[in-house]
Amino acid sequence: MSTSRLRHIAPLFSVSTKDGAGNNAVSSSATAATSNDYEDDLARYRVPPPEIRDIVDAPLVPALSFSPYRDKIIFLKRQSLPPLTELARPEEKLAGLRIDGHCNTTNRMSFYTGLGIHQILPDGTLGPEVEIHGLPEGAKIHFITWSPDARHLSFSIRVNEEDDNTSKLKVWIVDVETGKARPLFQSPDVYLNAAFDSYIWVDNSTLLVCTIPSTRGAPPKKPLVPDGPKIQSNEQKNIIQARTFQDLLKDKYDEDLFDYYATSQLVLASLDGTTKDFGPPAVYTSIDPSPDKKYVMISSIHRPYSFIVPCGRFPTKVQLWNADGKFVRELCDLPLAEDIPITADSVRKGMRSINWRADMPSTLYWVETQDGGDAKVEVSPRDIIYSQPAEPLEGEQPMILHKLNLRYGGILWCDDSLAFVYESWYKTRRIRTWVVSPGYEDVPPRILFDRSSEDVYSDPGSPMLRRIQTGTYIIAKVKKRGDDGSYILLNGSGATPEGNVPFLDLFDINTGIKERIWESDKAKYFETVVALMSDQEEGDLQLDKLKILTSKESKTENTQYNFVSWPDKKIVQVTNFPHPYPQLASLQKEMIRYQRKDGVQLTATLYLPPGYNPSTDGPLPCFVWSYPGEFKSKDAASQVRGSPNEFTEIGSMISHLWLAKWFAILAEPTIPIIGEGEQEANDSYVEQLVASAEAAVEEVIRRGVAHPKKIAVGGHSYGAFMTANLLAHAPHLFSCGIARSGAYNRTLTPFGFQNEDRTLWEATNTYVEMSPFMSANKIKKPILLIHGEEDNNSGTLTMQSERFFDALKGHGALCRLVILPFESHIYSARESIMHLLWETGRWLHKYCVSNTSDAGEDHDTVTVKEITDHHDVLH
């Protein structure tokens, strides 16, 4: 490496100190850390060097929201990273939920810090920002929705989190024209209950709100002595298999506490201040108005609850009420569903996916399984779709809309002559799209597309949806002047062997003929169609008046939004967001392709630091970050996904951050685990994993960009599982590993994991061989384990990392375990993120850049030829 580049290989961490105000600061000598600092294990939060910290703290780009009539736009301002105090708030873990008792919401909700409203002018540019005034200082904003007539915005806010009352959510209203904000309820004692749903607009001036019942007292107190032992019984010999769910109810006290926080009183609230209770208090989980706003479909759950499955499987009642708060009828009362099989595509018995037809005033549709919900049962049809008016005539039976032999996957509505019905089957990856005419029984359904969901090259795209006057979204029909054809718009990702080239096709629904009317500029940019902007008028869209919103980005230019208008496809830029991290604006990015020993084509994105030249600077330390995927065919696994022209969004936990410290980054090298035909992919998981990693490492060494002895590997969740397995079974490839929030012992997830739906007892050898815990004695390379202390992801209990660390330590492995207080599966607090990055930097510097491990002879990472020799021995 040239002398000019040595400055980039400085120590990768800094020491956190406190300034006079008690805030985190970085000492001036932090980057000149000594070897003693590496061994400093004091339990305090650290921060990475400024190069990393500045990228993480870069302001977030606002989110966008367009008015129903596409004449206004809101910029939703966001906070970068919340403080740890936000996560440290007390939470109740109940029935699969985590509830913030002070706010009566699900915990850790993201929020906006401000709003900016702009008029969209006739020429497509934006008018001046309408200032929102009247909000409390420091308001945290949630659940932003437009009124149907676009004259008002509704949202909830919370403020002082130390006060039990003011930290509860209140519903506010903003007049869009004036920017004046005010509370919806005149009484200061009405609070939102957002444990499940929040509120909906039922007309232009009325909302239906889930509120905390006014009669609710203090929460139930946990008894010092229980009434008896905790007992579960299966004396009926039922077969009940369940994944490793977390945060379940444990006893009667938990049941009472769940009822306390989850019970809502629905209230009709008008903008003029009048209110009216709507039905009795209950544990309402969703409220859904009919398109004509005459009815409300209300779902609620009730006892008996379960101690082995989360609340989504509790007994569920679905009822219809009219908009005035009068009960109409009960659609179903589904029993407790503890016995849904773990096999992919297994579902709940009875009515499911109950929804309103988007194109009709008040027509319901739903699905009922014919196989008892068990995907292993062979039956035809497997699912039946039914339809019925909200208030059927006496004796009127539901109409059968369609019968499916695969599993129902959804419906897109257009009108009585057109709807798309989707069905799929995971085991075969088959996906089919049907064209049905719901208003014409004499028109038989026909298959429009029948393909593999893995075959991205054959993906025809999805229909563009338009908003209609009821506020619902339907398939947009398009007319060409002088042409009687029936057209729709297909918006596709455009996967090709050179990368994704998104497109918009004009598709004749009768003939199947396509005409490409828009395509991304593939030479330099990556562009996508985001939404239709010319759907304000009723009736079919006219092609020569078409207007769409697109996004546009490149390797070095961050995402901006444009309006594109027909017939001349005039482009007007809507946003001009600054580059979030200009210090990496000239990073080098290349989508590379290479081949696995069995012939499978693999893909990865290679990132190199700005200004790096391999011929003069030599090979770099390299950080490989990935996540395995399962496939049914080698051809599908070999297909290219993604675009070389996409802008690199560098998140707070992403491996790309280390470009700032002169690393080569190999991001998301494909790790396909393939099971063709009747073969189970995981039965050869280790062999395919190692073969994929060998091919990736061989490629970066061949290119001269990665130092053979300085290649680290890392991953999160299933990627952490991958990392541990690679250190156990491919020690010749990597100098060290970083594994975050993984599951390492598959015997602790005996009823399936990831896409594996065989049980431990059906595939014992596979479970054992895939578990790096069982190969802890083979891991000789340094491994850093990081885990959130409150991980709620199914299977990845914090105990997984703790037990794995004990196993590694018991065999003398060079390892380190970092548990992040209050963090769940995805880390979010600034203190946690900064410390995570400090730990990562320390590990990379010590065991990759400096390569100071004394982990034994295996630490001598090998050459390309030796990789090939090892592969021959392994296979």
Tab-separated table of N, CA, C and O in Angstrom, residues 283-363:
chain	number	residue	atom	x	y	z
A	283	VAL	N	-61.725	-5.007	22.927
A	283	VAL	CA	-60.355	-5.025	22.406
A	283	VAL	C	-60.454	-4.969	20.877
A	283	VAL	O	-60.390	-5.981	20.188
A	284	TYR	N	-60.652	-3.766	20.376
A	284	TYR	CA	-60.796	-3.572	18.936
A	284	TYR	C	-59.421	-3.607	18.270
A	284	TYR	O	-58.485	-2.917	18.693
A	285	THR	N	-59.301	-4.403	17.204
A	285	THR	CA	-58.017	-4.533	16.518
A	285	THR	C	-57.999	-3.824	15.167
A	285	THR	O	-56.921	-3.505	14.664
A	286	SER	N	-59.167	-3.584	14.559
A	286	SER	CA	-59.199	-2.829	13.306
A	286	SER	C	-60.585	-2.251	13.085
A	286	SER	O	-61.604	-2.832	13.486
A	287	ILE	N	-60.601	-1.068	12.463
A	287	ILE	CA	-61.846	-0.414	12.075
A	287	ILE	C	-61.697	0.000	10.613
A	287	ILE	O	-60.739	0.655	10.245
A	288	ASP	N	-62.659	-0.416	9.789
A	288	ASP	CA	-62.518	-0.252	8.348
A	288	ASP	C	-63.843	0.211	7.748
A	288	ASP	O	-64.810	-0.557	7.699
A	289	PRO	N	-63.925	1.467	7.281
A	289	PRO	CA	-65.184	1.959	6.717
A	289	PRO	C	-65.428	1.409	5.316
A	289	PRO	O	-64.480	1.143	4.568
A	290	SER	N	-66.678	1.238	4.945
A	290	SER	CA	-67.014	0.858	3.576
A	290	SER	C	-66.683	2.026	2.650
A	290	SER	O	-66.625	3.178	3.088
A	291	PRO	N	-66.454	1.778	1.365
A	291	PRO	CA	-66.131	2.878	0.447
A	291	PRO	C	-67.152	3.999	0.444
A	291	PRO	O	-66.791	5.175	0.313
A	292	ASP	N	-68.442	3.666	0.613
A	292	ASP	CA	-69.463	4.715	0.630
A	292	ASP	C	-69.648	5.330	2.010
A	292	ASP	O	-70.500	6.204	2.203
A	293	LYS	N	-68.870	4.869	2.984
A	293	LYS	CA	-68.850	5.396	4.362
A	293	LYS	C	-70.177	5.174	5.104
A	293	LYS	O	-70.420	5.793	6.142
A	294	LYS	N	-71.003	4.237	4.618
A	294	LYS	CA	-72.270	3.945	5.308
A	294	LYS	C	-72.106	2.882	6.394
A	294	LYS	O	-72.938	2.775	7.281
A	295	TYR	N	-71.043	2.104	6.299
A	295	TYR	CA	-70.830	1.018	7.251
A	295	TYR	C	-69.390	1.064	7.765
A	295	TYR	O	-68.495	1.626	7.128
A	296	VAL	N	-69.197	0.409	8.911
A	296	VAL	CA	-67.859	0.214	9.450
A	296	VAL	C	-67.710	-1.249	9.827
A	296	VAL	O	-68.556	-1.792	10.557
A	297	MET	N	-66.681	-1.891	9.291
A	297	MET	CA	-66.366	-3.270	9.680
A	297	MET	C	-65.388	-3.209	10.845
A	297	MET	O	-64.335	-2.579	10.741
A	298	ILE	N	-65.751	-3.854	11.943
A	298	ILE	CA	-64.976	-3.758	13.182
A	298	ILE	C	-64.555	-5.147	13.618
A	298	ILE	O	-65.381	-6.043	13.762
A	299	SER	N	-63.258	-5.309	13.824
A	299	SER	CA	-62.722	-6.575	14.334
A	299	SER	C	-62.295	-6.396	15.776
A	299	SER	O	-61.726	-5.362	16.148
A	300	SER	N	-62.551	-7.412	16.572
A	300	SER	CA	-62.136	-7.383	17.985
A	300	SER	C	-61.724	-8.787	18.402
A	300	SER	O	-62.129	-9.775	17.782
A	301	ILE	N	-60.891	-8.867	19.427
A	301	ILE	CA	-60.506	-10.162	19.965
A	301	ILE	C	-61.044	-10.284	21.383
A	301	ILE	O	-61.319	-9.292	22.054
A	302	HIS	N	-61.220	-11.526	21.814
A	302	HIS	CA	-61.831	-11.754	23.130
A	302	HIS	C	-61.300	-13.048	23.718
A	302	HIS	O	-60.605	-13.829	23.064
A	303	ARG	N	-61.617	-13.282	24.965
A	303	ARG	CA	-61.194	-14.492	25.653
A	303	ARG	C	-61.952	-15.700	25.111
A	303	ARG	O	-63.012	-15.533	24.544
A	304	PRO	N	-61.418	-16.921	25.244
A	304	PRO	CA	-60.216	-17.304	26.003
A	304	PRO	C	-58.928	-16.971	25.246
A	304	PRO	O	-58.835	-17.197	24.036
A	305	TYR	N	-57.970	-16.442	25.981
A	305	TYR	CA	-56.678	-16.122	25.410
A	305	TYR	C	-55.775	-17.359	25.453
A	305	TYR	O	-56.164	-18.419	25.929
A	306	SER	N	-54.563	-17.190	24.955
A	306	SER	CA	-53.626	-18.309	24.860
A	306	SER	C	-52.285	-17.920	25.475
A	306	SER	O	-51.886	-16.757	25.428
A	307	PHE	N	-51.593	-18.933	26.002
A	307	PHE	CA	-50.246	-18.735	26.519
A	307	PHE	C	-49.176	-19.242	25.547
A	307	PHE	O	-47.985	-19.187	25.859
A	308	ILE	N	-49.582	-19.736	24.368
A	308	ILE	CA	-48.598	-20.318	23.447
A	308	ILE	C	-48.595	-19.658	22.073
A	308	ILE	O	-47.698	-19.943	21.264
A	309	VAL	N	-49.558	-18.783	21.781
A	309	VAL	CA	-49.556	-18.052	20.510
A	309	VAL	C	-49.863	-16.584	20.789
A	309	VAL	O	-50.491	-16.248	21.803
A	310	PRO	N	-49.460	-15.682	19.911
A	310	PRO	CA	-49.723	-14.249	20.113
A	310	PRO	C	-51.164	-13.880	19.802
A	310	PRO	O	-51.966	-14.705	19.329
A	311	CYS	N	-51.489	-12.608	20.035
A	311	CYS	CA	-52.880	-12.157	19.969
A	311	CYS	C	-53.489	-12.262	18.579
A	311	CYS	O	-54.719	-12.297	18.439
A	312	GLY	N	-52.673	-12.317	17.528
A	312	GLY	CA	-53.223	-12.460	16.187
A	312	GLY	C	-53.981	-13.745	15.978
A	312	GLY	O	-54.733	-13.867	15.000
A	313	ARG	N	-53.814	-14.709	16.897
A	313	ARG	CA	-54.529	-15.981	16.798
A	313	ARG	C	-55.598	-16.135	17.872
A	313	ARG	O	-56.197	-17.204	18.000
A	314	PHE	N	-55.831	-15.089	18.649
A	314	PHE	CA	-56.884	-15.143	19.669
A	314	PHE	C	-58.263	-15.204	18.993
A	314	PHE	O	-58.389	-14.861	17.806
A	315	PRO	N	-59.295	-15.630	19.721
A	315	PRO	CA	-60.653	-15.603	19.155
A	315	PRO	C	-60.980	-14.217	18.609
A	315	PRO	O	-60.737	-13.203	19.271
A	316	THR	N	-61.508	-14.167	17.400
A	316	THR	CA	-61.710	-12.901	16.692
A	316	THR	C	-63.151	-12.781	16.209
A	316	THR	O	-63.668	-13.683	15.538
A	317	LYS	N	-63.738	-11.666	16.540
A	317	LYS	CA	-65.106	-11.375	16.132
A	317	LYS	C	-65.082	-10.235	15.115
A	317	LYS	O	-64.407	-9.220	15.319
A	318	VAL	N	-65.804	-10.411	14.012
A	318	VAL	CA	-65.893	-9.379	12.986
A	318	VAL	C	-67.360	-8.992	12.831
A	318	VAL	O	-68.203	-9.845	12.551
A	319	GLN	N	-67.645	-7.707	13.023
A	319	GLN	CA	-69.022	-7.210	12.994
A	319	GLN	C	-69.155	-6.045	12.028
A	319	GLN	O	-68.187	-5.346	11.727
A	320	LEU	N	-70.393	-5.828	11.572
A	320	LEU	CA	-70.729	-4.656	10.783
A	320	LEU	C	-71.609	-3.736	11.609
A	320	LEU	O	-72.569	-4.175	12.259
A	321	TRP	N	-71.262	-2.450	11.597
A	321	TRP	CA	-72.058	-1.400	12.216
A	321	TRP	C	-72.316	-0.349	11.146
A	321	TRP	O	-71.525	-0.207	10.204
A	322	ASN	N	-73.419	0.393	11.296
A	322	ASN	CA	-73.593	1.503	10.354
A	322	ASN	C	-72.842	2.727	10.867
A	322	ASN	O	-72.341	2.746	11.995
A	323	ALA	N	-72.753	3.737	10.048
A	323	ALA	CA	-71.933	4.903	10.385
A	323	ALA	C	-72.482	5.701	11.549
A	323	ALA	O	-71.763	6.542	12.119
A	324	ASP	N	-73.712	5.445	11.932
A	324	ASP	CA	-74.305	6.140	13.081
A	324	ASP	C	-74.080	5.401	14.388
A	324	ASP	O	-74.530	5.856	15.442
A	325	GLY	N	-73.416	4.256	14.326
A	325	GLY	CA	-73.120	3.523	15.549
A	325	GLY	C	-74.151	2.490	15.917
A	325	GLY	O	-74.230	2.085	17.081
A	326	LYS	N	-74.923	2.012	14.953
A	326	LYS	CA	-75.909	0.974	15.211
A	326	LYS	C	-75.412	-0.363	14.666
A	326	LYS	O	-74.933	-0.443	13.538
A	327	PHE	N	-75.557	-1.413	15.482
A	327	PHE	CA	-75.100	-2.739	15.085
A	327	PHE	C	-75.951	-3.254	13.927
A	327	PHE	O	-77.181	-3.141	13.940
A	328	VAL	N	-75.286	-3.834	12.928
A	328	VAL	CA	-75.982	-4.386	11.761
A	328	VAL	C	-76.005	-5.904	11.815
A	328	VAL	O	-77.064	-6.519	11.831
A	329	ARG	N	-74.810	-6.528	11.822
A	329	ARG	CA	-74.762	-7.989	11.907
A	329	ARG	C	-73.336	-8.452	12.217
A	329	ARG	O	-72.380	-7.697	12.077
A	330	GLU	N	-73.255	-9.703	12.655
A	330	GLU	CA	-71.962	-10.319	12.914
A	330	GLU	C	-71.570	-11.164	11.708
A	330	GLU	O	-72.341	-12.002	11.250
A	331	LEU	N	-70.354	-10.944	11.215
A	331	LEU	CA	-69.889	-11.713	10.074
A	331	LEU	C	-69.309	-13.056	10.500
A	331	LEU	O	-69.525	-14.077	9.841
A	332	CYS	N	-68.551	-13.064	11.595
A	332	CYS	CA	-67.981	-14.317	12.085
A	332	CYS	C	-67.460	-14.125	13.491
A	332	CYS	O	-67.238	-12.994	13.935
A	333	ASP	N	-67.288	-15.238	14.184
A	333	ASP	CA	-66.619	-15.257	15.487
A	333	ASP	C	-65.679	-16.456	15.450
A	333	ASP	O	-66.080	-17.586	15.718
A	334	LEU	N	-64.444	-16.199	15.088
A	334	LEU	CA	-63.471	-17.273	14.890
A	334	LEU	C	-62.912	-17.748	16.220
A	334	LEU	O	-62.580	-16.934	17.079
A	335	PRO	N	-62.784	-19.052	16.416
A	335	PRO	CA	-62.255	-19.562	17.682
A	335	PRO	C	-60.738	-19.364	17.777
A	335	PRO	O	-60.069	-19.005	16.809
A	336	LEU	N	-60.207	-19.631	18.948
A	336	LEU	CA	-58.767	-19.586	19.171
A	336	LEU	C	-58.061	-20.491	18.168
A	336	LEU	O	-58.496	-21.624	17.923
A	337	ALA	N	-56.963	-19.994	17.574
A	337	ALA	CA	-56.264	-20.748	16.527
A	337	ALA	C	-54.858	-21.095	16.985
A	337	ALA	O	-53.871	-20.501	16.536
A	338	GLU	N	-54.757	-22.056	17.888
A	338	GLU	CA	-53.448	-22.510	18.344
A	338	GLU	C	-52.872	-23.598	17.441
A	338	GLU	O	-51.686	-23.922	17.532
A	339	ASP	N	-53.710	-24.179	16.585
A	339	ASP	CA	-53.325	-25.387	15.864
A	339	ASP	C	-53.023	-25.159	14.389
A	339	ASP	O	-53.075	-26.099	13.594
A	340	ILE	N	-52.697	-23.925	13.981
A	340	ILE	CA	-52.318	-23.702	12.584
A	340	ILE	C	-51.002	-24.436	12.331
A	340	ILE	O	-50.014	-24.203	13.033
A	341	PRO	N	-50.958	-25.323	11.345
A	341	PRO	CA	-49.715	-26.064	11.093
A	341	PRO	C	-48.561	-25.129	10.735
A	341	PRO	O	-48.769	-24.023	10.229
A	342	ILE	N	-47.337	-25.589	10.981
A	342	ILE	CA	-46.167	-24.755	10.698
A	342	ILE	C	-45.763	-24.814	9.232
A	342	ILE	O	-44.922	-24.037	8.786
A	343	THR	N	-46.354	-25.718	8.464
A	343	THR	CA	-46.017	-25.838	7.046
A	343	THR	C	-46.345	-24.535	6.319
A	343	THR	O	-47.381	-23.917	6.556
A	344	ALA	N	-45.459	-24.131	5.405
A	344	ALA	CA	-45.698	-22.916	4.617
A	344	ALA	C	-47.039	-23.009	3.913
A	344	ALA	O	-47.434	-24.079	3.442
A	345	ASP	N	-47.746	-21.887	3.845
A	345	ASP	CA	-49.063	-21.763	3.218
A	345	ASP	C	-50.188	-22.370	4.049
A	345	ASP	O	-51.311	-22.503	3.561
A	346	SER	N	-49.912	-22.732	5.288
A	346	SER	CA	-51.002	-23.120	6.183
A	346	SER	C	-51.634	-21.859	6.748
A	346	SER	O	-50.949	-20.855	6.981
A	347	VAL	N	-52.966	-21.907	6.970
A	347	VAL	CA	-53.711	-20.713	7.362
A	347	VAL	C	-54.748	-21.050	8.428
A	347	VAL	O	-54.960	-22.209	8.780
A	348	ARG	N	-55.416	-20.021	8.889
A	348	ARG	CA	-56.477	-20.167	9.879
A	348	ARG	C	-57.745	-20.706	9.212
A	348	ARG	O	-58.044	-20.383	8.068
A	349	LYS	N	-58.474	-21.505	9.955
A	349	LYS	CA	-59.753	-22.008	9.463
A	349	LYS	C	-60.803	-20.894	9.508
A	349	LYS	O	-60.704	-19.961	10.286
A	350	GLY	N	-61.835	-21.051	8.683
A	350	GLY	CA	-62.945	-20.107	8.701
A	350	GLY	C	-62.709	-18.927	7.787
A	350	GLY	O	-61.801	-18.908	6.950
A	351	MET	N	-63.546	-17.894	7.939
A	351	MET	CA	-63.434	-16.703	7.110
A	351	MET	C	-62.129	-15.978	7.415
A	351	MET	O	-61.758	-15.800	8.569
A	352	ARG	N	-61.434	-15.554	6.360
A	352	ARG	CA	-60.211	-14.779	6.555
A	352	ARG	C	-60.106	-13.763	5.421
A	352	ARG	O	-60.819	-13.844	4.412
A	353	SER	N	-59.212	-12.801	5.606
A	353	SER	CA	-59.019	-11.730	4.611
A	353	SER	C	-60.350	-11.089	4.238
A	353	SER	O	-60.694	-10.929	3.064
A	354	ILE	N	-61.104	-10.699	5.259
A	354	ILE	CA	-62.407	-10.066	5.035
A	354	ILE	C	-62.184	-8.588	4.723
A	354	ILE	O	-61.573	-7.868	5.510
A	355	ASN	N	-62.659	-8.141	3.565
A	355	ASN	CA	-62.418	-6.770	3.122
A	355	ASN	C	-63.606	-6.241	2.333
A	355	ASN	O	-64.529	-6.973	1.969
A	356	TRP	N	-63.546	-4.937	2.067
A	356	TRP	CA	-64.522	-4.290	1.205
A	356	TRP	C	-64.021	-4.300	-0.235
A	356	TRP	O	-62.829	-4.079	-0.473
A	357	ARG	N	-64.942	-4.525	-1.184
A	357	ARG	CA	-64.576	-4.347	-2.579
A	357	ARG	C	-64.287	-2.866	-2.822
A	357	ARG	O	-65.124	-2.004	-2.561
A	358	ALA	N	-63.106	-2.562	-3.324
A	358	ALA	CA	-62.691	-1.164	-3.475
A	358	ALA	C	-63.501	-0.430	-4.535
A	358	ALA	O	-63.594	0.797	-4.502
A	359	ASP	N	-64.110	-1.166	-5.467
A	359	ASP	CA	-64.827	-0.535	-6.581
A	359	ASP	C	-66.322	-0.458	-6.365
A	359	ASP	O	-67.048	0.051	-7.223
A	360	MET	N	-66.827	-0.956	-5.227
A	360	MET	CA	-68.267	-0.977	-4.951
A	360	MET	C	-68.558	-0.195	-3.675
A	360	MET	O	-67.698	-0.047	-2.812
A	361	PRO	N	-69.796	0.313	-3.536
A	361	PRO	CA	-70.120	1.119	-2.349
A	361	PRO	C	-69.960	0.355	-1.036
A	361	PRO	O	-69.335	0.851	-0.095
A	362	SER	N	-70.525	-0.864	-0.965
A	362	SER	CA	-70.489	-1.583	0.316
A	362	SER	C	-70.670	-3.081	0.096
A	362	SER	O	-71.639	-3.671	0.566
A	363	THR	N	-69.739	-3.674	-0.620
A	363	THR	CA	-69.762	-5.108	-0.881
A	363	THR	C	-68.553	-5.757	-0.224
A	363	THR	O	-67.430	-5.297	-0.383
